[in-house]
């Protein structure tokens, strides 16, 4: 099946710094989503981005489907950005629309 | 804004007991899913459900698991005889994938299941 790898696995930032999280996938995808898992365990939808670029406030994402990767940019990070960031993909031609999750990037933003 | 809801938020049960986790998907969505996340691990697909039947299930989804849409709004996951290794966060999700258009999946807040 499709493999989803995220890097880096862990990241420590000072408040105000910028960061880039990467998601590589091994096959063509119909769907790609970025999530933020907060300290309470909830999965917060950040972006639905099978291709192209989107921005939402301090966050933006770019997916280059032909090269099988996606990037999540966090600018001017805040302590509330801390948590785990997951990339999840839906394999093109799959039987259903199930999402395959990466292993996540654990982000800690220090004041 | 419409959202997926799940109840209960936390469930503690004894090994061997049956549990039912409940979800209310977004009202106009057609596809429903259950995922689980063991503490410290990634989120894993369990099952997808469309048109009142299972459309795909993972290896995790064995005979101890079942899903049901008992009415027009609820979507449930039943674990018949819980095991210690069933302890996890269970997420329900829904999407409006129709007409060949692939759409975003929306996740509920999760039910944290602890099996003692």
Tab-separated table of C-alpha atoms in Angstrom:
chain	number	residue	atom	x	y	z
A	1	UNK	CA	0.000	0.000	0.000
A	2	UNK	CA	0.880	3.650	-0.172
A	3	UNK	CA	3.549	4.863	2.236
A	4	UNK	CA	3.376	8.264	3.926
A	5	UNK	CA	6.473	9.679	5.560
A	6	UNK	CA	6.718	12.895	7.498
A	7	UNK	CA	9.757	14.895	8.483
A	8	UNK	CA	11.127	15.961	10.802
A	9	UNK	CA	9.715	13.626	13.461
A	10	UNK	CA	10.292	16.230	16.171
A	11	UNK	CA	10.792	19.973	16.081
A	12	UNK	CA	11.452	22.533	18.807
A	13	UNK	CA	10.984	26.209	17.991
A	14	UNK	CA	11.173	29.492	19.802
A	15	UNK	CA	8.031	31.552	19.646
A	16	UNK	CA	8.052	33.714	16.549
A	17	UNK	CA	10.139	31.349	14.434
A	18	UNK	CA	9.048	29.880	11.114
A	19	UNK	CA	9.026	26.205	10.187
A	20	UNK	CA	8.403	23.836	7.292
A	21	UNK	CA	6.991	20.351	7.733
A	22	UNK	CA	7.230	17.850	4.928
A	23	UNK	CA	5.054	14.931	3.826
A	24	UNK	CA	6.264	12.454	1.188
A	25	UNK	CA	3.995	9.827	-0.297
A	26	UNK	CA	4.837	6.863	-2.473
A	27	UNK	CA	1.954	6.813	-4.961
A	28	UNK	CA	-0.613	9.043	-6.676
A	29	UNK	CA	-3.272	10.514	-4.422
A	30	UNK	CA	-6.812	11.832	-4.791
A	31	UNK	CA	-6.834	13.630	-1.503
A	32	UNK	CA	-4.312	15.047	0.930
A	33	UNK	CA	-5.180	16.612	4.244
A	34	UNK	CA	-3.134	18.226	6.989
A	35	UNK	CA	-4.293	17.963	10.607
A	36	UNK	CA	-3.190	19.424	13.906
A	37	UNK	CA	-3.714	17.174	16.915
A	38	UNK	CA	-4.090	19.356	19.955
A	39	UNK	CA	-3.115	18.385	23.531
A	40	UNK	CA	-6.641	17.043	24.117
A	41	UNK	CA	-6.222	14.625	21.241
A	42	UNK	CA	-8.614	16.299	18.842
A	43	UNK	CA	-7.768	16.286	15.131
A	44	UNK	CA	-8.212	19.753	13.712
A	45	UNK	CA	-8.533	20.038	9.925
A	46	UNK	CA	-5.947	22.473	8.619
A	47	UNK	CA	-5.982	21.990	4.864
A	48	UNK	CA	-7.600	19.873	2.200
A	49	UNK	CA	-4.942	20.166	-0.487
A	50	UNK	CA	-4.590	17.401	-3.109
A	51	UNK	CA	-2.664	19.894	-5.256
A	52	UNK	CA	-1.688	23.537	-5.368
A	53	UNK	CA	-1.197	26.075	-2.604
A	54	UNK	CA	-3.519	27.356	0.110
A	55	UNK	CA	-3.109	29.826	2.917
A	56	UNK	CA	-4.995	30.321	6.149
A	57	UNK	CA	-3.591	33.024	8.374
A	58	UNK	CA	-0.100	32.090	9.533
A	59	UNK	CA	-0.346	28.657	7.970
A	60	UNK	CA	0.034	27.708	4.356
A	61	UNK	CA	0.426	24.459	2.469
A	62	UNK	CA	1.670	23.372	-0.916
A	63	UNK	CA	1.208	20.002	-2.587
A	64	UNK	CA	3.190	19.014	-5.662
A	65	UNK	CA	1.287	15.909	-6.627
A	66	UNK	CA	3.519	15.021	-9.581
A	67	UNK	CA	6.526	14.893	-7.257
A	68	UNK	CA	4.583	13.249	-4.442
A	69	UNK	CA	5.150	15.643	-1.587
A	70	UNK	CA	3.392	18.299	0.421
A	71	UNK	CA	4.757	21.053	2.654
A	72	UNK	CA	3.125	22.789	5.599
A	73	UNK	CA	4.516	26.202	6.503
A	74	UNK	CA	4.013	27.746	9.913
A	75	UNK	CA	5.064	31.356	10.231
A	76	UNK	CA	5.521	33.420	13.403
A	77	UNK	CA	4.873	30.339	15.522
A	78	UNK	CA	2.961	30.609	18.796
A	79	UNK	CA	2.871	28.300	21.806
A	80	UNK	CA	-0.652	27.280	20.798
A	81	UNK	CA	0.802	25.784	17.608
A	82	UNK	CA	2.358	23.019	19.715
A	83	UNK	CA	1.103	19.507	19.096
A	84	UNK	CA	1.379	16.817	16.471
A	85	UNK	CA	0.900	17.587	12.794
A	86	UNK	CA	-0.337	14.766	10.603
A	87	UNK	CA	-0.463	14.451	6.868
A	88	UNK	CA	-3.000	11.972	5.493
A	89	UNK	CA	-3.567	10.821	1.927
A	90	UNK	CA	-6.162	8.938	-0.046
A	91	UNK	CA	-4.621	6.628	-2.605
A	92	UNK	CA	-5.677	7.181	-6.210
A	93	UNK	CA	-7.681	4.218	-7.443
A	94	UNK	CA	-8.281	2.893	-3.967
A	95	UNK	CA	-11.394	0.866	-3.198
A	96	UNK	CA	-12.755	3.543	-0.905
A	97	UNK	CA	-11.829	6.954	0.369
A	98	UNK	CA	-9.860	5.838	3.421
A	99	UNK	CA	-7.110	8.131	4.607
A	100	UNK	CA	-3.631	6.784	5.271
A	101	UNK	CA	-1.883	8.816	7.934
A	102	UNK	CA	1.779	9.591	8.301
A	103	UNK	CA	3.581	9.173	11.607
A	104	UNK	CA	3.370	12.868	12.350
A	105	UNK	CA	5.660	15.714	13.355
A	106	UNK	CA	5.705	16.621	17.039
A	107	UNK	CA	6.095	20.391	17.316
A	108	UNK	CA	6.957	22.165	20.545
A	109	UNK	CA	6.929	25.962	20.532
A	110	UNK	CA	8.689	27.469	23.505
A	111	UNK	CA	7.914	30.957	24.861
B	1	UNK	CA	-20.532	25.359	10.885
B	2	UNK	CA	-21.612	21.696	10.749
B	3	UNK	CA	-19.446	19.295	12.687
B	4	UNK	CA	-19.106	15.630	13.530
B	5	UNK	CA	-19.970	14.836	17.138
B	6	UNK	CA	-19.050	11.782	19.208
B	7	UNK	CA	-20.227	10.388	22.519
B	8	UNK	CA	-19.002	9.620	25.054
B	9	UNK	CA	-15.768	11.600	25.169
B	10	UNK	CA	-14.277	9.057	27.568
B	11	UNK	CA	-15.241	5.436	28.233
B	12	UNK	CA	-13.708	3.132	30.790
B	13	UNK	CA	-14.672	-0.526	30.642
B	14	UNK	CA	-13.615	-3.888	31.939
B	15	UNK	CA	-11.972	-6.416	29.656
B	16	UNK	CA	-14.579	-8.647	28.037
B	17	UNK	CA	-17.354	-6.069	28.180
B	18	UNK	CA	-19.177	-4.710	25.165
B	19	UNK	CA	-18.916	-1.037	24.294
B	20	UNK	CA	-20.774	1.099	21.785
B	21	UNK	CA	-19.231	4.303	20.542
B	22	UNK	CA	-21.589	6.794	18.971
B	23	UNK	CA	-21.149	9.366	16.252
B	24	UNK	CA	-23.387	11.865	14.526
B	25	UNK	CA	-21.865	12.639	11.101
B	26	UNK	CA	-22.485	15.854	9.209
B	27	UNK	CA	-26.055	15.644	7.993
B	28	UNK	CA	-25.626	15.729	4.199
B	29	UNK	CA	-22.579	13.461	4.124
B	30	UNK	CA	-22.729	10.044	2.512
B	31	UNK	CA	-19.519	8.305	3.599
B	32	UNK	CA	-18.712	7.432	7.187
B	33	UNK	CA	-15.515	6.162	8.731
B	34	UNK	CA	-13.997	4.944	11.955
B	35	UNK	CA	-10.303	5.364	12.732
B	36	UNK	CA	-8.353	4.627	15.867
B	37	UNK	CA	-5.160	5.908	17.428
B	38	UNK	CA	-3.278	3.962	20.056
B	39	UNK	CA	-1.517	6.321	22.435
B	40	UNK	CA	1.644	7.735	20.875
B	41	UNK	CA	1.025	6.161	17.486
B	42	UNK	CA	-0.413	7.280	14.183
B	43	UNK	CA	-4.071	7.250	13.251
B	44	UNK	CA	-5.199	3.992	11.592
B	45	UNK	CA	-8.181	3.310	9.353
B	46	UNK	CA	-10.707	0.792	10.684
B	47	UNK	CA	-13.743	0.809	8.408
B	48	UNK	CA	-15.668	2.811	5.855
B	49	UNK	CA	-19.434	2.707	5.395
B	50	UNK	CA	-21.568	3.814	2.493
B	51	UNK	CA	-25.144	3.156	1.441
B	52	UNK	CA	-25.834	1.162	4.604
B	53	UNK	CA	-23.022	-1.300	4.164
B	54	UNK	CA	-19.329	-1.649	4.836
B	55	UNK	CA	-17.330	-0.597	1.786
B	56	UNK	CA	-13.894	-1.431	3.164
B	57	UNK	CA	-12.395	-2.658	6.409
B	58	UNK	CA	-8.860	-3.032	7.649
B	59	UNK	CA	-7.176	-6.072	9.176
B	60	UNK	CA	-7.796	-4.536	12.595
B	61	UNK	CA	-11.552	-4.669	12.053
B	62	UNK	CA	-12.098	-8.304	13.013
B	63	UNK	CA	-15.239	-10.140	14.127
B	64	UNK	CA	-15.239	-8.313	17.451
B	65	UNK	CA	-16.094	-5.059	15.679
B	66	UNK	CA	-19.296	-4.040	13.980
B	67	UNK	CA	-20.778	-0.811	12.662
B	68	UNK	CA	-24.337	0.285	12.233
B	69	UNK	CA	-26.370	3.243	11.121
B	70	UNK	CA	-29.477	2.606	13.207
B	71	UNK	CA	-31.322	5.720	12.069
B	72	UNK	CA	-30.841	8.694	9.789
B	73	UNK	CA	-28.346	10.454	11.987
B	74	UNK	CA	-26.300	8.104	14.177
B	75	UNK	CA	-23.362	5.917	13.218
B	76	UNK	CA	-22.073	3.466	15.803
B	77	UNK	CA	-19.038	1.280	16.397
B	78	UNK	CA	-19.532	-1.749	18.626
B	79	UNK	CA	-16.770	-3.786	20.192
B	80	UNK	CA	-18.305	-7.020	21.443
B	81	UNK	CA	-15.711	-8.236	23.922
B	82	UNK	CA	-13.086	-5.636	24.641
B	83	UNK	CA	-9.421	-6.482	25.055
B	84	UNK	CA	-6.653	-4.501	26.697
B	85	UNK	CA	-5.208	-3.685	23.279
B	86	UNK	CA	-8.461	-2.011	22.235
B	87	UNK	CA	-7.546	0.925	24.466
B	88	UNK	CA	-7.199	3.846	22.077
B	89	UNK	CA	-8.755	7.048	20.827
B	90	UNK	CA	-11.500	6.276	18.324
B	91	UNK	CA	-12.345	8.880	15.723
B	92	UNK	CA	-15.436	9.041	13.564
B	93	UNK	CA	-15.265	10.913	10.256
B	94	UNK	CA	-17.604	11.727	7.412
B	95	UNK	CA	-17.321	13.066	3.880
B	96	UNK	CA	-19.550	14.050	1.017
B	97	UNK	CA	-17.968	12.104	-1.805
B	98	UNK	CA	-20.479	12.122	-4.580
B	99	UNK	CA	-20.430	12.332	-8.328
B	100	UNK	CA	-16.858	11.114	-8.469
B	101	UNK	CA	-15.593	14.186	-6.622
B	102	UNK	CA	-13.252	13.438	-3.762
B	103	UNK	CA	-13.886	15.613	-0.781
B	104	UNK	CA	-12.463	16.459	2.575
B	105	UNK	CA	-13.044	14.151	5.525
B	106	UNK	CA	-14.201	15.830	8.709
B	107	UNK	CA	-13.290	14.253	12.020
B	108	UNK	CA	-15.102	14.190	15.311
B	109	UNK	CA	-13.383	15.007	18.612
B	110	UNK	CA	-12.832	11.328	19.430
B	111	UNK	CA	-13.783	8.885	22.171
B	112	UNK	CA	-10.968	7.821	24.452
B	113	UNK	CA	-11.553	4.166	25.346
B	114	UNK	CA	-9.711	2.640	28.277
B	115	UNK	CA	-9.974	-1.112	28.833
B	116	UNK	CA	-8.970	-2.325	32.298
